Amino acid sequence: MTVRTRGTSPSRPADGQTPPARRRGGRRDRPDRPRTDPRDLWSESLAGVLARPVRSVLTTLGTVLGIGTLVITIGVASTAANQIAGRFDALTATSVSVVVPTPPPGSLDPPLVRWTDVEAVRRLAGVESAAALSDSQNTSNIQVKANDVVAPGTVNGQTLAVVAADAELPAAVRGTVTTGRFFDTGDIGRHERVAVLGDQAARLLGIGDVRDAPAVFFDGQSFTVVGILGGFRREQRLSTSVILPPTTAADRVGLKQVTRVLVNTSLGAAAQVARQAPIALAPGHEESLTVLAPPDLSRARKGVEGDVNGLFLVLGLVSLVVGAIGIANVTLVTVMERVGEIGLRRALGASRRQVAAQFLAESTAIGLLGGVVGAALGVVVVVSVAGVKQWTPVLDLRLALGAPVAGALVGLLAGLYPSLRAARMEPVDALRAPS
């Protein structure tokens, strides 16, 4: 008769015997494997990285250069693209020209645009400056001579263009009177025989100073030079021209009709001014005028920025790949040097996954450190370059903050193959291999 005691089991083994493995679902329970605490994993990985500090620093340097180059190239490219686009907008997107057709010879029709009509354009919203200009094929090549103030007995001659303009021309061409003055409304009203030379024309004629009132001669007439205009940012061809007041040009060389109107607008107002200027100049006949306005530059600006960013992004990615290859090579060499350690860990119960995780953690730590240092270095360089060039630095915070993550990801990917190779080692073969 079998006596059962509460809390006992008839299948309970005798003392000293190993209990049979319990079955769950028809399978024997696998013995519990030791689990690695993440803190222990990172501490072991940090110890592995610091065990060879020189090698770790040199390996990290590759990631630093890769991430730093990526941040520098994209940052400098964005800053340069913004500067280029800003200049492109400032110089081109604010220039409007209105071309006035020339009446046929012998025509008795009144001119479409008179010199005084430009004042209506200046009153338009968004207009910063405007000037009327007159030129013709007959006055594009005239033999102009100047008396040499140093040796009055000699005369210099050059083939130059003669044009007529109103008193607002310097502002319209964004130029500067370098010497003397530009003629004013008083000179225009009095039909004064005065002239202003473009800086290149003055240089060709040997005139550098107007204090002695030098004169230029063409068509048997003399004109006193009152100033020299230079620094043309629009209509650079006027730098080799002789510029006369409109009344004087009409009396002396036959330049009576306005052929062009130059308009400078505020940024963003060019399209509106281009629509309104012909109506202001020739009401009822605006279809006869031709307006040269800048196109929409938003696509061009985005294209410039995209091309520059794309070019430098490729260079940065190449540097990053070089850093990843360096991490992979060093991690693989580290695995080969630590074969005995790997075998001992496996013999003590470490799983393949735990061995692979340790080497992945080491390569990730190297990549993360390189990303942090590279991002900081890249930001400093971008700001320094912008400061030297007196540009406004353009930095994408997402790039600066994501660079360490990118470095860690590079280290993780670079350590995949070495960690898998370490995990595939058999404990016996690893222990027998020389370390």
Coordinates of C-alpha atoms in Angstrom, one line a residue:
M1 CA 0.0 0.0 0.0
T2 CA 1.4 3.3 -1.0
V3 CA 1.0 6.1 1.4
R4 CA 0.9 9.5 0.0
T5 CA 1.7 12.5 2.0
R6 CA 0.2 15.9 1.2
G7 CA 2.7 17.9 -0.9
T8 CA 4.5 14.9 -2.3
S9 CA 4.3 13.3 -5.6
P10 CA 4.7 9.6 -6.5
S11 CA 7.0 10.5 -9.3
R12 CA 9.4 12.5 -7.1
P13 CA 12.9 11.1 -7.6
A14 CA 15.0 9.9 -4.8
D15 CA 17.6 12.1 -3.2
G16 CA 20.7 12.5 -5.3
Q17 CA 19.0 11.8 -8.6
T18 CA 18.5 14.3 -11.4
P19 CA 14.9 15.2 -12.0
P20 CA 13.7 14.4 -15.5
A21 CA 13.1 17.3 -17.8
R22 CA 9.6 18.4 -17.9
R23 CA 7.8 18.3 -21.1
R24 CA 5.8 21.2 -22.6
G25 CA 3.9 20.5 -25.7
G26 CA 5.8 17.2 -26.3
R27 CA 9.2 19.0 -26.2
R28 CA 11.8 19.0 -23.5
D29 CA 12.6 22.3 -21.9
R30 CA 15.9 23.8 -23.1
P31 CA 18.3 24.7 -20.3
D32 CA 18.2 28.4 -19.6
R33 CA 21.1 30.4 -21.2
P34 CA 22.7 33.2 -19.4
R35 CA 21.4 36.6 -20.5
T36 CA 23.6 39.6 -21.0
D37 CA 22.5 42.8 -19.3
P38 CA 22.6 45.7 -21.8
R39 CA 24.7 47.7 -19.4
D40 CA 27.2 44.8 -19.2
L41 CA 27.2 44.6 -23.0
W42 CA 28.1 48.3 -23.3
S43 CA 30.7 48.2 -20.6
E44 CA 32.4 45.2 -22.2
S45 CA 32.2 47.0 -25.6
L46 CA 33.7 50.2 -24.1
A47 CA 36.5 48.1 -22.5
G48 CA 37.2 46.5 -25.9
V49 CA 37.4 49.9 -27.6
L50 CA 39.6 51.4 -24.9
A51 CA 41.9 48.4 -24.8
R52 CA 43.6 49.6 -27.9
P53 CA 43.2 53.4 -27.7
V54 CA 45.5 54.4 -30.6
R55 CA 43.8 52.0 -33.0
S56 CA 40.3 53.2 -31.8
V57 CA 41.3 56.8 -32.3
L58 CA 42.6 56.1 -35.8
T59 CA 39.4 54.1 -36.6
T60 CA 37.2 56.9 -35.3
L61 CA 39.2 59.4 -37.3
G62 CA 37.8 57.8 -40.5
T63 CA 34.2 58.4 -39.4
V64 CA 35.1 61.9 -38.2
L65 CA 36.4 62.7 -41.6
G66 CA 33.4 61.2 -43.3
I67 CA 30.7 62.8 -41.2
G68 CA 32.7 66.1 -41.0
T69 CA 33.1 66.2 -44.7
L70 CA 29.4 65.5 -45.2
V71 CA 28.4 68.3 -42.9
I72 CA 30.9 70.7 -44.3
T73 CA 30.1 70.0 -47.9
I74 CA 26.4 70.2 -47.5
G75 CA 26.6 73.3 -45.2
V76 CA 29.0 75.2 -47.4
A77 CA 27.1 74.2 -50.5
S78 CA 23.8 75.4 -49.0
T79 CA 25.5 78.7 -47.9
A80 CA 27.1 79.2 -51.3
A81 CA 23.9 78.4 -53.1
N82 CA 21.9 80.8 -51.0
Q83 CA 24.5 83.5 -51.7
I84 CA 24.6 82.8 -55.5
A85 CA 20.8 82.8 -55.6
G86 CA 20.6 86.0 -53.6
R87 CA 22.9 87.8 -56.0
F88 CA 21.1 86.3 -58.9
D89 CA 17.9 87.7 -57.7
A90 CA 19.3 91.1 -56.7
L91 CA 21.0 91.8 -60.0
T92 CA 18.6 90.1 -62.5
A93 CA 15.2 89.8 -61.0
T94 CA 14.9 93.6 -60.5
S95 CA 15.7 94.8 -64.0
V96 CA 13.0 95.7 -66.5
S97 CA 13.6 97.3 -69.9
V98 CA 11.0 98.8 -72.3
V99 CA 11.9 99.0 -75.9
V100 CA 10.3 101.7 -78.0
P101 CA 10.1 101.1 -81.7
T102 CA 11.7 103.7 -83.9
P103 CA 9.4 105.4 -86.4
P104 CA 10.2 105.1 -90.1
P105 CA 12.1 107.9 -91.7
G106 CA 10.0 110.8 -92.7
S107 CA 7.2 109.9 -90.4
L108 CA 5.1 112.8 -89.0
D109 CA 3.5 110.8 -86.3
P110 CA 4.2 112.0 -82.7
P111 CA 6.6 109.9 -80.7
L112 CA 5.1 107.0 -78.7
V113 CA 7.2 107.9 -75.7
R114 CA 8.4 111.4 -74.8
W115 CA 11.2 112.1 -72.4
T116 CA 8.8 113.5 -69.8
D117 CA 6.7 110.3 -69.9
V118 CA 9.3 108.5 -67.8
E119 CA 8.1 110.4 -64.7
A120 CA 4.9 108.4 -64.8
V121 CA 6.9 105.2 -64.5
R122 CA 8.8 106.5 -61.5
R123 CA 5.6 106.9 -59.7
L124 CA 4.6 103.2 -60.0
A125 CA 4.7 101.1 -56.9
G126 CA 7.8 99.0 -56.7
V127 CA 9.9 101.2 -59.0
E128 CA 13.2 102.3 -57.5
S129 CA 14.7 104.2 -60.4
A130 CA 14.0 104.7 -64.1
A131 CA 15.7 106.5 -67.0
A132 CA 15.1 107.1 -70.7
L133 CA 17.8 106.4 -73.2
S134 CA 18.2 107.2 -76.9
D135 CA 20.6 105.6 -79.4
S136 CA 20.7 104.8 -83.1
Q137 CA 22.7 103.0 -85.6
N138 CA 23.9 106.3 -87.0
T139 CA 25.6 107.3 -83.7
S140 CA 26.9 103.9 -82.7
N141 CA 30.3 104.5 -84.4
I142 CA 31.5 108.1 -84.3
Q143 CA 35.0 109.3 -84.5
V144 CA 35.5 111.1 -81.2
K145 CA 38.6 113.2 -80.4
A146 CA 39.8 114.8 -77.2
N147 CA 42.5 117.4 -76.7
D148 CA 45.3 116.2 -74.5
V149 CA 45.5 118.4 -71.5
V150 CA 49.1 117.4 -70.9
A151 CA 50.3 118.1 -74.5
P152 CA 47.7 120.5 -76.1
G153 CA 49.2 120.1 -79.5
T154 CA 48.2 116.5 -79.9
V155 CA 44.7 115.1 -80.4
N156 CA 43.6 111.6 -79.5
G157 CA 40.8 109.9 -81.5
Q158 CA 38.6 106.8 -80.9
T159 CA 35.5 105.3 -82.4
L160 CA 32.8 105.5 -79.8
A161 CA 29.0 105.4 -79.5
V162 CA 27.1 108.6 -78.7
V163 CA 23.8 108.3 -76.8
A164 CA 21.4 110.6 -75.1
A165 CA 19.9 110.0 -71.6
D166 CA 18.1 111.9 -68.9
A167 CA 19.5 112.9 -65.6
E168 CA 18.4 109.7 -63.8
L169 CA 20.7 107.4 -65.8
P170 CA 23.4 106.8 -63.1
A171 CA 20.7 105.3 -60.8
A172 CA 19.1 103.3 -63.6
V173 CA 22.4 101.6 -64.6
R174 CA 23.4 101.3 -61.0
G175 CA 26.6 103.3 -61.8
T176 CA 28.7 105.8 -59.9
V177 CA 30.1 109.1 -61.1
T178 CA 33.8 108.6 -60.4
T179 CA 34.9 112.1 -61.4
G180 CA 33.1 115.4 -61.7
R181 CA 29.3 115.3 -61.9
F182 CA 26.4 114.1 -64.1
F183 CA 24.4 116.7 -66.0
D184 CA 21.2 117.8 -64.3
T185 CA 17.8 119.2 -65.3
G186 CA 19.3 122.7 -65.6
D187 CA 21.9 121.5 -68.2
I188 CA 19.0 119.8 -70.0
G189 CA 16.8 122.8 -69.9
R190 CA 19.5 125.2 -71.2
H191 CA 20.6 122.8 -74.0
E192 CA 24.2 122.9 -72.6
R193 CA 26.9 121.4 -74.8
V194 CA 28.2 119.1 -72.1
A195 CA 28.9 115.4 -72.1
V196 CA 29.6 112.6 -69.6
L197 CA 32.0 109.8 -70.6
G198 CA 31.9 106.2 -69.7
D199 CA 34.9 105.1 -67.7
Q200 CA 36.3 103.0 -70.6
A201 CA 35.7 105.8 -73.1
A202 CA 37.5 108.3 -70.8
R203 CA 40.4 105.8 -70.6
L204 CA 40.6 105.4 -74.3
L205 CA 40.6 109.2 -74.8
G206 CA 43.2 109.8 -72.1
I207 CA 40.9 111.8 -69.9
G208 CA 41.2 111.1 -66.2
D209 CA 40.3 114.4 -64.6
V210 CA 37.6 116.9 -65.5
R211 CA 38.8 119.8 -63.3
D212 CA 40.5 121.5 -66.3
A213 CA 37.2 121.1 -68.3
P214 CA 38.5 118.9 -71.1
A215 CA 36.5 118.7 -74.3
V216 CA 35.6 116.1 -76.8
F217 CA 35.1 116.7 -80.5
F218 CA 32.9 114.9 -83.1
D219 CA 30.9 116.0 -86.1
G220 CA 32.8 119.2 -86.0
Q221 CA 31.4 120.2 -82.6
S222 CA 32.9 120.4 -79.2
F223 CA 31.4 119.3 -75.9
T224 CA 32.7 120.0 -72.4
V225 CA 33.2 116.9 -70.3
V226 CA 31.7 117.4 -66.9
G227 CA 32.0 113.9 -65.5
I228 CA 33.0 110.3 -65.8
L229 CA 30.5 107.5 -65.1
G230 CA 31.7 104.1 -64.1
G231 CA 30.7 101.0 -62.1
F232 CA 28.0 99.9 -64.5
R233 CA 26.0 97.0 -63.2
R234 CA 23.5 97.3 -66.1
E235 CA 24.1 98.4 -69.7
Q236 CA 27.9 97.8 -69.5
R237 CA 28.2 98.9 -73.1
L238 CA 27.6 102.5 -72.0
S239 CA 31.1 102.4 -70.4
T240 CA 32.5 103.0 -74.0
S241 CA 30.0 105.7 -74.9
V242 CA 29.7 109.5 -74.8
I243 CA 26.5 110.5 -73.0
L244 CA 24.7 113.7 -73.9
P245 CA 21.7 115.5 -72.5
P246 CA 18.5 114.7 -74.5
T247 CA 18.0 118.3 -75.6
T248 CA 21.7 118.7 -76.7
A249 CA 21.6 115.4 -78.5
A250 CA 18.4 116.4 -80.4
D251 CA 20.0 119.7 -81.5
R252 CA 23.5 118.5 -82.3
V253 CA 23.4 114.8 -83.4
G254 CA 19.7 114.2 -84.2
L255 CA 18.9 111.8 -81.3
K256 CA 15.3 112.9 -80.6
Q257 CA 13.3 109.7 -80.0
V258 CA 13.4 107.7 -76.8
T259 CA 14.4 104.1 -77.8
R260 CA 14.6 102.4 -74.4
V261 CA 13.5 102.9 -70.8
L262 CA 15.5 101.3 -68.1
V263 CA 13.6 100.5 -64.9
N264 CA 14.9 99.1 -61.6
T265 CA 12.3 97.6 -59.2
S266 CA 12.1 96.2 -55.7
L267 CA 12.7 92.5 -55.4
G268 CA 9.4 90.7 -56.3
A269 CA 7.9 93.8 -58.1
A270 CA 9.3 93.2 -61.6
A271 CA 6.3 91.3 -63.0
Q272 CA 3.9 93.9 -61.8
V273 CA 6.0 96.8 -63.1
A274 CA 6.5 95.1 -66.4
R275 CA 2.7 95.0 -66.9
Q276 CA 2.1 98.6 -65.8
A277 CA 5.1 100.4 -67.4
P278 CA 3.9 100.3 -71.0
I279 CA 0.5 101.7 -70.0
A280 CA 2.2 104.5 -68.0
L281 CA 4.5 105.3 -71.0
A282 CA 2.1 105.1 -73.9
P283 CA -1.6 104.9 -72.8
G284 CA -3.6 103.3 -75.6
H285 CA -0.6 102.2 -77.5
E286 CA 1.0 99.9 -74.9
E287 CA 0.9 97.0 -77.4
S288 CA 3.5 98.7 -79.5
L289 CA 6.1 98.6 -76.8
T290 CA 8.2 95.6 -76.0
V291 CA 8.9 94.8 -72.4
L292 CA 11.9 92.8 -71.4
A293 CA 11.2 91.4 -67.9
P294 CA 13.0 88.7 -65.9
P295 CA 11.3 85.3 -65.9
D296 CA 10.2 83.6 -62.7
L297 CA 13.5 82.7 -61.0
S298 CA 12.1 80.3 -58.4
R299 CA 12.8 77.3 -60.5
A300 CA 16.2 78.5 -61.5
R301 CA 17.1 79.2 -57.9
K302 CA 16.0 75.8 -56.8
G303 CA 17.9 74.3 -59.7
V304 CA 21.1 76.0 -58.7
E305 CA 20.7 75.0 -55.1
G306 CA 19.8 71.4 -56.1
D307 CA 22.8 71.0 -58.4
V308 CA 25.3 72.4 -55.9
N309 CA 23.9 70.4 -53.0
G310 CA 23.8 67.2 -55.2
L311 CA 27.4 67.5 -56.2
F312 CA 28.7 68.1 -52.7
L313 CA 26.4 65.4 -51.3
V314 CA 28.1 62.8 -53.5
L315 CA 31.5 63.9 -52.2
G316 CA 30.4 63.6 -48.6
L317 CA 28.9 60.2 -49.1
V318 CA 32.1 59.0 -50.7
S319 CA 34.0 60.2 -47.7
L320 CA 31.5 58.4 -45.4
V321 CA 31.9 55.1 -47.3
V322 CA 35.7 55.4 -46.9
G323 CA 35.2 55.8 -43.1
A324 CA 32.8 52.8 -43.0
I325 CA 35.4 50.6 -44.9
G326 CA 38.0 51.7 -42.3
I327 CA 35.7 50.6 -39.4
A328 CA 34.9 47.3 -41.1
N329 CA 38.6 46.5 -41.6
V330 CA 39.7 47.4 -38.1
T331 CA 36.8 45.5 -36.6
L332 CA 37.6 42.4 -38.6
V333 CA 41.3 42.6 -37.5
T334 CA 40.1 42.9 -33.9
V335 CA 38.0 39.8 -34.3
M336 CA 41.0 37.9 -35.7
E337 CA 43.1 39.0 -32.8
R338 CA 40.6 38.0 -30.2
V339 CA 39.8 34.5 -31.4
G340 CA 40.9 33.0 -28.0
E341 CA 38.7 35.4 -26.1
I342 CA 35.7 34.5 -28.4
G343 CA 36.3 30.8 -27.8
L344 CA 36.5 31.3 -24.0
R345 CA 33.3 33.2 -24.0
R346 CA 31.5 30.5 -26.0
A347 CA 32.9 27.8 -23.8
L348 CA 31.6 29.6 -20.7
G349 CA 28.1 29.6 -22.2
A350 CA 27.9 32.8 -24.3
S351 CA 25.6 32.4 -27.3
R352 CA 26.4 33.3 -30.9
R353 CA 24.0 36.2 -30.6
Q354 CA 25.8 37.6 -27.6
V355 CA 29.2 37.4 -29.2
A356 CA 27.9 39.2 -32.3
A357 CA 26.2 41.8 -30.2
Q358 CA 29.4 42.7 -28.4
F359 CA 31.3 43.4 -31.6
L360 CA 28.4 45.2 -33.1
A361 CA 28.2 47.4 -30.0
E362 CA 31.9 48.2 -30.3
S363 CA 31.7 49.2 -34.0
T364 CA 28.5 51.2 -33.3
A365 CA 30.2 53.0 -30.4
I366 CA 33.1 54.0 -32.7
G367 CA 30.7 55.2 -35.3
L368 CA 28.7 57.2 -32.8
L369 CA 31.8 58.9 -31.4
G370 CA 33.0 59.7 -34.9
G371 CA 29.6 61.2 -35.8
V372 CA 29.5 63.5 -32.8
V373 CA 33.0 64.8 -33.3
G374 CA 32.6 65.0 -37.1
A375 CA 29.3 66.9 -36.8
A376 CA 30.8 69.4 -34.3
L377 CA 33.8 69.9 -36.5
G378 CA 31.7 70.4 -39.6
V379 CA 29.5 73.0 -38.0
V380 CA 32.6 75.0 -36.8
V381 CA 34.1 74.9 -40.3
V382 CA 30.9 76.0 -42.0
V383 CA 30.4 78.9 -39.6
S384 CA 34.1 79.9 -40.0
V385 CA 34.0 79.8 -43.8
A386 CA 30.8 81.9 -43.8
G387 CA 32.4 84.4 -41.4
V388 CA 35.5 84.8 -43.6
K389 CA 33.5 85.3 -46.7
Q390 CA 31.0 87.5 -44.9
W391 CA 28.1 85.2 -45.8
T392 CA 25.1 84.2 -43.8
P393 CA 25.7 80.6 -42.8
V394 CA 22.9 78.2 -43.7
L395 CA 22.9 75.1 -41.5
D396 CA 20.2 72.4 -41.5
L397 CA 19.6 71.4 -37.9
R398 CA 18.3 68.0 -39.0
L399 CA 21.7 67.3 -40.6
A400 CA 23.7 68.5 -37.6
L401 CA 21.5 66.4 -35.2
G402 CA 21.3 63.4 -37.5
A403 CA 25.0 63.2 -38.1
P404 CA 25.7 61.3 -34.9
V405 CA 22.9 58.9 -35.7
A406 CA 24.3 58.5 -39.2
G407 CA 27.8 57.7 -37.7
A408 CA 26.3 55.1 -35.4
L409 CA 24.4 53.6 -38.3
V410 CA 27.6 53.5 -40.4
G411 CA 29.4 51.8 -37.5
L412 CA 26.6 49.3 -37.1
L413 CA 26.6 48.4 -40.8
A414 CA 30.4 48.2 -40.9
G415 CA 30.5 45.8 -38.0
L416 CA 27.9 43.3 -39.4
Y417 CA 30.3 41.1 -41.3
P418 CA 33.0 41.0 -38.6
S419 CA 30.5 40.3 -35.9
L420 CA 28.8 37.5 -37.9
R421 CA 32.3 35.9 -38.5
A422 CA 33.0 36.1 -34.8
A423 CA 29.6 34.5 -34.0
R424 CA 30.2 31.6 -36.4
M425 CA 33.4 30.5 -34.7
E426 CA 33.2 27.1 -32.8
P427 CA 34.4 27.2 -29.3
V428 CA 36.9 24.3 -29.7
D429 CA 38.4 25.7 -32.9
A430 CA 38.6 29.2 -31.4
L431 CA 40.4 27.9 -28.2
R432 CA 42.9 26.0 -30.3
A433 CA 43.7 28.9 -32.6
P434 CA 46.7 31.1 -31.6
S435 CA 45.8 34.5 -30.2

